[in-house]
Short mmCIF file of C-alpha atoms in Angstrom, two decimals:
data_model
loop_
_atom_site.label_atom_id
_atom_site.label_comp_id
_atom_site.label_asym_id
_atom_site.label_seq_id
_atom_site.Cartn_x
_atom_site.Cartn_y
_atom_site.Cartn_z
CA UNK B 1 0.00 0.00 0.00
CA UNK B 2 0.98 3.63 -0.31
CA UNK B 3 1.52 5.65 2.88
CA UNK B 4 2.85 9.14 3.57
CA UNK B 5 5.67 9.23 6.14
CA UNK B 6 6.91 12.81 5.70
CA UNK B 7 5.45 15.25 8.26
CA UNK B 8 4.92 18.11 5.79
CA UNK B 9 3.23 15.81 3.29
CA UNK B 10 1.17 14.41 6.14
CA UNK B 11 -0.04 17.92 6.98
CA UNK B 12 -0.91 18.48 3.32
CA UNK B 13 -2.99 15.28 3.41
CA UNK B 14 -4.87 16.67 6.41
CA UNK B 15 -5.41 20.01 4.68
CA UNK B 16 -6.82 18.22 1.62
CA UNK B 17 -9.16 16.32 3.95
CA UNK B 18 -10.22 19.60 5.56
CA UNK B 19 -11.11 21.05 2.14
CA UNK B 20 -13.13 17.95 1.27
CA UNK B 21 -14.99 17.78 4.59
CA UNK B 22 -15.83 21.48 4.39
CA UNK B 23 -16.97 21.33 0.76
CA UNK B 24 -19.02 18.15 0.28
CA UNK B 25 -22.26 19.83 1.35
CA UNK B 26 -22.08 22.12 -1.68
CA UNK B 27 -23.38 19.10 -3.59
CA UNK B 28 -26.32 18.90 -1.18
CA UNK B 29 -27.16 22.56 -1.74
CA UNK B 30 -26.85 22.12 -5.52
CA UNK B 31 -29.70 19.63 -5.76
CA UNK B 32 -32.02 20.39 -2.85
CA UNK B 33 -35.32 21.82 -4.00
CA UNK B 34 -39.01 21.25 -3.36
CA UNK B 35 -38.88 17.87 -5.13
CA UNK B 36 -35.51 16.62 -3.85
CA UNK B 37 -34.95 16.76 -0.11
CA UNK B 38 -31.81 16.30 1.97
CA UNK B 39 -33.05 12.86 2.95
CA UNK B 40 -33.29 11.73 -0.69
CA UNK B 41 -29.85 13.19 -1.43
CA UNK B 42 -28.38 11.21 1.45
CA UNK B 43 -29.00 7.80 -0.14
CA UNK B 44 -26.70 8.59 -3.05
CA UNK B 45 -24.24 10.31 -0.73
CA UNK B 46 -23.82 7.16 1.40
CA UNK B 47 -23.34 4.95 -1.65
CA UNK B 48 -20.70 7.37 -2.95
CA UNK B 49 -18.93 7.13 0.40
CA UNK B 50 -18.67 3.37 0.33
CA UNK B 51 -17.65 3.10 -3.33
CA UNK B 52 -14.86 5.64 -2.75
CA UNK B 53 -13.57 3.74 0.30
CA UNK B 54 -13.61 0.52 -1.74
CA UNK B 55 -11.81 2.21 -4.65
CA UNK B 56 -9.14 3.58 -2.32
CA UNK B 57 -8.60 0.16 -0.74
CA UNK B 58 -8.29 -1.62 -4.10
CA UNK B 59 -5.92 0.96 -5.59
CA UNK B 60 -3.81 2.90 -3.06
CA UNK B 61 -4.32 0.11 -0.54
CA UNK B 62 -2.87 -2.52 -2.88
CA UNK B 63 -0.09 -0.58 -4.59
CA UNK B 64 3.31 0.46 -3.22
CA UNK B 65 5.59 -1.32 -0.78
CA UNK B 66 4.51 0.02 2.63
CA UNK B 67 3.18 -2.65 4.97
CA UNK B 68 0.69 -5.24 3.73
CA UNK B 69 -1.88 -4.79 0.99
CA UNK B 70 -5.61 -4.45 1.58
CA UNK B 71 -6.30 -7.94 0.23
CA UNK B 72 -3.61 -9.52 2.39
CA UNK B 73 -4.79 -7.59 5.44
CA UNK B 74 -8.28 -9.08 5.06
CA UNK B 75 -6.79 -12.48 5.92
CA UNK B 76 -4.95 -11.18 9.00
CA UNK B 77 -7.51 -8.93 10.69
CA UNK B 78 -9.34 -9.73 13.90
CA UNK B 79 -13.02 -9.23 14.67
CA UNK B 80 -12.44 -6.61 17.40
CA UNK B 81 -10.58 -4.32 14.98
CA UNK B 82 -13.31 -4.68 12.37
CA UNK B 83 -15.93 -3.91 15.03
CA UNK B 84 -14.16 -0.67 16.01
CA UNK B 85 -14.04 0.52 12.39
CA UNK B 86 -17.67 -0.46 11.72
CA UNK B 87 -18.79 1.26 14.91
CA UNK B 88 -16.89 4.38 13.87
CA UNK B 89 -18.85 4.39 10.60
CA UNK B 90 -22.17 3.88 12.36
CA UNK B 91 -21.56 6.69 14.88
CA UNK B 92 -20.30 9.05 12.20
CA UNK B 93 -23.32 8.31 10.01
CA UNK B 94 -25.70 8.99 12.89
CA UNK B 95 -24.00 12.36 13.41
CA UNK B 96 -23.79 13.24 9.73
CA UNK B 97 -27.50 12.65 9.14
CA UNK B 98 -28.11 15.32 11.79
CA UNK B 99 -25.46 17.55 10.21
CA UNK B 100 -27.06 17.30 6.77
CA UNK B 101 -30.45 18.15 8.31
CA UNK B 102 -28.93 21.12 10.12
CA UNK B 103 -27.39 22.35 6.87
CA UNK B 104 -30.83 22.18 5.23
CA UNK B 105 -32.37 24.23 8.06
CA UNK B 106 -29.61 26.65 9.10
CA UNK B 107 -27.05 26.60 6.28
CA UNK B 108 -23.40 25.59 6.02
CA UNK B 109 -22.09 28.66 7.82
CA UNK B 110 -24.02 27.70 10.98
CA UNK B 111 -24.28 23.89 10.95
CA UNK B 112 -20.55 23.33 10.46
CA UNK B 113 -19.18 25.77 13.06
CA UNK B 114 -21.59 24.50 15.73
CA UNK B 115 -21.88 20.79 14.91
CA UNK B 116 -18.48 20.40 13.31
CA UNK B 117 -16.87 22.67 15.90
CA UNK B 118 -18.19 20.65 18.85
CA UNK B 119 -17.17 17.44 17.14
CA UNK B 120 -13.80 19.02 16.38
CA UNK B 121 -12.82 19.93 19.93
CA UNK B 122 -14.40 16.80 21.40
CA UNK B 123 -12.53 14.63 18.91
CA UNK B 124 -9.21 16.36 19.63
CA UNK B 125 -9.66 15.62 23.32
CA UNK B 126 -10.77 12.04 22.62
CA UNK B 127 -7.76 11.36 20.40
CA UNK B 128 -5.47 13.07 22.91
CA UNK B 129 -6.75 10.68 25.59
CA UNK B 130 -6.20 7.69 23.29
CA UNK B 131 -2.52 8.63 23.09
CA UNK B 132 -2.29 8.84 26.89
CA UNK B 133 -4.20 5.58 27.43
CA UNK B 134 -1.79 3.88 25.04
CA UNK B 135 0.94 4.76 27.54
CA UNK B 136 2.49 7.44 25.34
CA UNK B 137 3.20 11.10 26.02
CA UNK B 138 1.57 13.76 23.85
CA UNK B 139 4.32 14.71 21.36
CA UNK B 140 3.81 18.46 21.35
CA UNK B 141 3.11 21.73 23.16
CA UNK B 142 0.05 21.21 25.33
CA UNK B 143 -0.33 24.92 26.12
CA UNK B 144 -0.83 25.70 22.43
CA UNK B 145 -3.15 22.72 21.99
CA UNK B 146 -5.48 23.71 24.85
CA UNK B 147 -5.31 27.40 23.92
CA UNK B 148 -6.48 26.52 20.42
CA UNK B 149 -9.34 24.47 21.82
CA UNK B 150 -10.43 27.38 24.07
CA UNK B 151 -10.44 29.78 21.11
CA UNK B 152 -12.60 27.38 19.08
CA UNK B 153 -15.12 27.13 21.94
CA UNK B 154 -15.48 30.92 21.89
CA UNK B 155 -15.92 30.82 18.09
CA UNK B 156 -18.76 28.27 18.41
CA UNK B 157 -20.56 30.48 20.94
CA UNK B 158 -20.24 33.55 18.70
CA UNK B 159 -21.54 31.58 15.72
CA UNK B 160 -24.65 30.57 17.66
CA UNK B 161 -25.25 34.22 18.57
CA UNK B 162 -24.81 35.26 14.91
CA UNK B 163 -27.39 32.70 13.79
CA UNK B 164 -29.75 33.87 16.53
CA UNK B 165 -29.62 37.44 15.23
CA UNK B 166 -30.09 36.24 11.65
CA UNK B 167 -33.14 34.20 12.68
CA UNK B 168 -34.60 37.17 14.58
CA UNK B 169 -34.32 39.35 11.49
CA UNK B 170 -36.18 36.72 9.45
CA UNK B 171 -38.85 36.14 12.09
CA UNK B 172 -37.85 32.49 12.48
CA UNK B 173 -36.64 30.42 15.40
CA UNK B 174 -32.99 29.28 15.50
CA UNK B 175 -33.65 26.42 17.93
CA UNK B 176 -34.19 23.60 15.42
CA UNK B 177 -31.04 24.28 13.39
CA UNK B 178 -28.89 24.63 16.51
CA UNK B 179 -30.27 21.47 18.15
CA UNK B 180 -29.65 19.44 15.01
CA UNK B 181 -26.08 20.78 14.87
CA UNK B 182 -25.51 20.01 18.56
CA UNK B 183 -26.70 16.41 18.11
CA UNK B 184 -24.34 16.09 15.17
CA UNK B 185 -21.38 17.42 17.15
CA UNK B 186 -21.79 14.88 19.93
CA UNK B 187 -21.53 11.98 17.47
CA UNK B 188 -18.67 13.51 15.49
CA UNK B 189 -16.48 13.53 18.60
CA UNK B 190 -15.89 9.79 18.61
CA UNK B 191 -15.80 8.31 15.13
CA UNK B 192 -12.20 9.21 14.24
CA UNK B 193 -10.76 7.75 17.44
CA UNK B 194 -12.66 4.51 16.97
CA UNK B 195 -11.26 4.07 13.47
CA UNK B 196 -7.77 4.89 14.82
CA UNK B 197 -8.15 2.13 17.44
CA UNK B 198 -8.94 -0.38 14.69
CA UNK B 199 -5.60 0.27 12.99
CA UNK B 200 -2.33 -1.47 13.84
CA UNK B 201 0.04 0.64 16.02
CA UNK B 202 2.85 0.48 13.46
CA UNK B 203 0.72 2.63 11.15
CA UNK B 204 -0.71 5.20 13.56
CA UNK B 205 -0.02 6.39 17.10
CA UNK B 206 -2.78 5.21 19.44
CA UNK B 207 -3.79 2.32 17.19
CA UNK B 208 -4.43 -0.99 18.95
CA UNK B 209 -5.89 -3.12 16.16
CA UNK B 210 -4.70 -5.18 13.22
CA UNK B 211 -6.04 -3.21 10.24
CA UNK B 212 -4.12 -1.07 7.80
CA UNK B 213 -5.38 2.51 7.28
CA UNK B 214 -7.12 1.53 4.03
CA UNK B 215 -8.80 -1.50 5.59
CA UNK B 216 -9.95 0.62 8.53
CA UNK B 217 -11.44 3.24 6.21
CA UNK B 218 -13.12 0.51 4.12
CA UNK B 219 -14.93 -0.95 7.14
CA UNK B 220 -15.76 2.57 8.31
CA UNK B 221 -17.47 3.18 4.95
CA UNK B 222 -19.24 -0.18 5.19
CA UNK B 223 -20.56 0.73 8.65
CA UNK B 224 -21.89 4.01 7.29
CA UNK B 225 -23.56 2.31 4.33
CA UNK B 226 -25.21 -0.43 6.40
CA UNK B 227 -26.59 2.03 8.96
CA UNK B 228 -28.02 4.46 6.40
CA UNK B 229 -31.37 2.63 6.01
CA UNK B 230 -31.87 2.97 9.78
CA UNK B 231 -30.85 6.58 10.31
CA UNK B 232 -31.90 8.03 6.98
CA UNK B 233 -35.05 5.91 6.97
CA UNK B 234 -36.07 7.66 10.20
CA UNK B 235 -35.12 11.03 8.72
CA UNK B 236 -37.31 10.38 5.66
CA UNK B 237 -40.32 9.95 7.95
CA UNK B 238 -39.47 13.26 9.68
CA UNK B 239 -38.07 15.60 6.96
CA UNK B 240 -35.87 18.34 8.38
CA UNK B 241 -37.68 21.04 6.42
CA UNK B 242 -41.16 19.73 7.17
CA UNK B 243 -43.70 18.57 4.65
CA UNK B 244 -44.86 15.08 3.83
CA UNK B 245 -42.68 12.07 4.71
CA UNK B 246 -40.49 10.87 1.86
CA UNK B 247 -40.59 7.39 0.36
CA UNK B 248 -38.34 5.32 -1.89
CA UNK B 249 -40.78 6.11 -4.69
CA UNK B 250 -39.70 9.75 -4.34
CA UNK B 251 -36.07 8.64 -4.48
CA UNK B 252 -36.54 6.54 -7.60
CA UNK B 253 -38.17 9.52 -9.31
CA UNK B 254 -34.92 11.48 -9.06
CA UNK B 255 -33.07 12.60 -12.18
CA UNK B 256 -29.65 11.23 -13.22
CA UNK B 257 -28.16 14.63 -12.35
CA UNK B 258 -29.52 14.50 -8.81
CA UNK B 259 -28.22 10.97 -8.25
CA UNK B 260 -24.78 11.72 -9.72
CA UNK B 261 -24.33 14.86 -7.63
CA UNK B 262 -25.21 12.86 -4.51
CA UNK B 263 -22.58 10.27 -5.44
CA UNK B 264 -20.10 13.09 -6.02
CA UNK B 265 -20.78 14.42 -2.52
CA UNK B 266 -19.92 11.01 -1.06
CA UNK B 267 -16.77 10.83 -3.19
CA UNK B 268 -15.60 14.26 -2.01
CA UNK B 269 -16.08 13.44 1.69
CA UNK B 270 -14.56 9.96 1.56
CA UNK B 271 -11.60 10.94 -0.61
CA UNK B 272 -10.68 13.30 2.22
CA UNK B 273 -10.94 10.43 4.73
CA UNK B 274 -8.79 8.13 2.57
CA UNK B 275 -6.06 10.75 2.09
CA UNK B 276 -6.17 11.76 5.77
CA UNK B 277 -5.53 8.19 6.92
CA UNK B 278 -2.89 7.74 4.22
CA UNK B 279 -0.89 10.39 6.07
CA UNK B 280 -2.04 9.56 9.61
CA UNK B 281 1.32 8.01 10.52
CA UNK B 282 3.17 11.23 9.71
CA UNK B 283 1.12 13.37 12.11
CA UNK B 284 -0.19 12.09 15.44
CA UNK B 285 -3.96 11.40 15.57
CA UNK B 286 -4.77 14.51 17.65
CA UNK B 287 -3.12 16.80 15.08
CA UNK B 288 -4.43 14.79 12.12
CA UNK B 289 -7.97 15.01 13.49
CA UNK B 290 -7.60 18.71 14.34
CA UNK B 291 -6.46 19.73 10.86
CA UNK B 292 -8.83 17.42 8.99
CA UNK B 293 -11.78 18.71 10.99
CA UNK B 294 -11.02 22.38 10.39
CA UNK B 295 -13.85 22.00 7.89
CA UNK B 296 -15.92 24.77 9.58
CA UNK B 297 -13.40 27.31 8.30
CA UNK B 298 -13.98 26.12 4.73
CA UNK B 299 -17.75 25.82 5.19
CA UNK B 300 -18.06 29.40 6.48
CA UNK B 301 -16.37 30.66 3.31
CA UNK B 302 -18.74 28.65 1.10
CA UNK B 303 -21.82 29.54 3.11
CA UNK B 304 -21.20 33.26 3.49
CA UNK B 305 -19.41 34.19 0.27
CA UNK B 306 -20.88 31.72 -2.25
CA UNK B 307 -24.34 30.80 -0.95
CA UNK B 308 -24.96 34.22 0.68
CA UNK B 309 -26.51 32.62 3.76
CA UNK B 310 -26.13 35.84 5.78
CA UNK B 311 -27.37 38.15 3.03
CA UNK B 312 -29.59 40.85 4.53
CA UNK B 313 -28.58 39.91 8.09
CA UNK B 314 -28.19 42.64 10.75
CA UNK B 315 -24.76 44.26 10.95
CA UNK B 316 -24.01 42.62 14.30
CA UNK B 317 -24.72 39.15 12.83
CA UNK B 318 -22.13 39.77 10.11
CA UNK B 319 -19.63 41.03 12.69
CA UNK B 320 -20.14 37.89 14.77
CA UNK B 321 -19.81 35.52 11.81
CA UNK B 322 -16.59 37.32 10.78
CA UNK B 323 -15.28 36.94 14.34
CA UNK B 324 -16.20 33.25 14.22
CA UNK B 325 -14.11 32.78 11.09
CA UNK B 326 -11.10 34.64 12.50
CA UNK B 327 -11.20 32.72 15.78
CA UNK B 328 -11.41 29.38 13.98
CA UNK B 329 -8.28 30.36 12.02
CA UNK B 330 -6.46 31.34 15.23
CA UNK B 331 -7.50 28.09 16.91
CA UNK B 332 -6.36 26.08 13.89
CA UNK B 333 -2.95 27.78 13.90
CA UNK B 334 -2.48 27.14 17.63
CA UNK B 335 -3.41 23.47 17.31
CA UNK B 336 -1.18 23.02 14.24
CA UNK B 337 1.81 24.65 15.95
CA UNK B 338 1.26 22.51 19.06
CA UNK B 339 2.99 19.64 17.26
#
């Protein structure tokens, strides 16, 4: 398989992942209309996820001379490692269904900073603890790490206040969008660490399993795919934007363009996951997770500048969303330099 062992290249892998994780929801916004809901989009999105994980395993996971290939690893893995990776996919999928619903209600520039931000700081802490529980010392500056986390917490609070002022100006309630984002954040805290635990320690710090990075990501994608009928099936009965429950008949009535864009969304997200784990050995899991999950920074740019989600908002709302962006950048720099 092909792995990245250079620290700088490892950081670039994480940055690519960040761009993917902050951009995939553009595909959701491209196709959502009165006839095609977030819940219908999500079926194609989950299939795109799995197919991309499989493609990565059969190509990058089988080429090169680092470690064992994906096919060989399938004969060596143990059930506990597979269970960790599958569980990571299930938990992530639970959280991402909420995130997609929050995006539909509140927009990218709110759902990502709140849901993704909570998942971000929670995941950093979770992965930090995994390093300690593995009997290893955190290989970096802890003052910078915790300072960055504190700055991100402030940014999340300011983003919630910005959305509240935007909702007030539009005579709507911000509660639903915020609650959906909060539910998403709680789930996003744990998935990355679970996948890390499934991977063999020679490939990633904190790993305790027998899988290679590509095998771990493959089973993560499988867990997400298998759990989609449960989580998205429930979401179809309770559409995030109201209206009549959706059925598979509605899904089958979709156009080729709608289905292909959904698949593209899954490809964008999962290609980031594949590349992030390809370089996970070059940067410790806490830093890898921190950089990869800086997606709120990217999503704010898309939401505010491209989709104009704060167009017509009160001046104070725009000041707060600008402060959110700046603080996320500062937090990202602190966390990056902590290594």
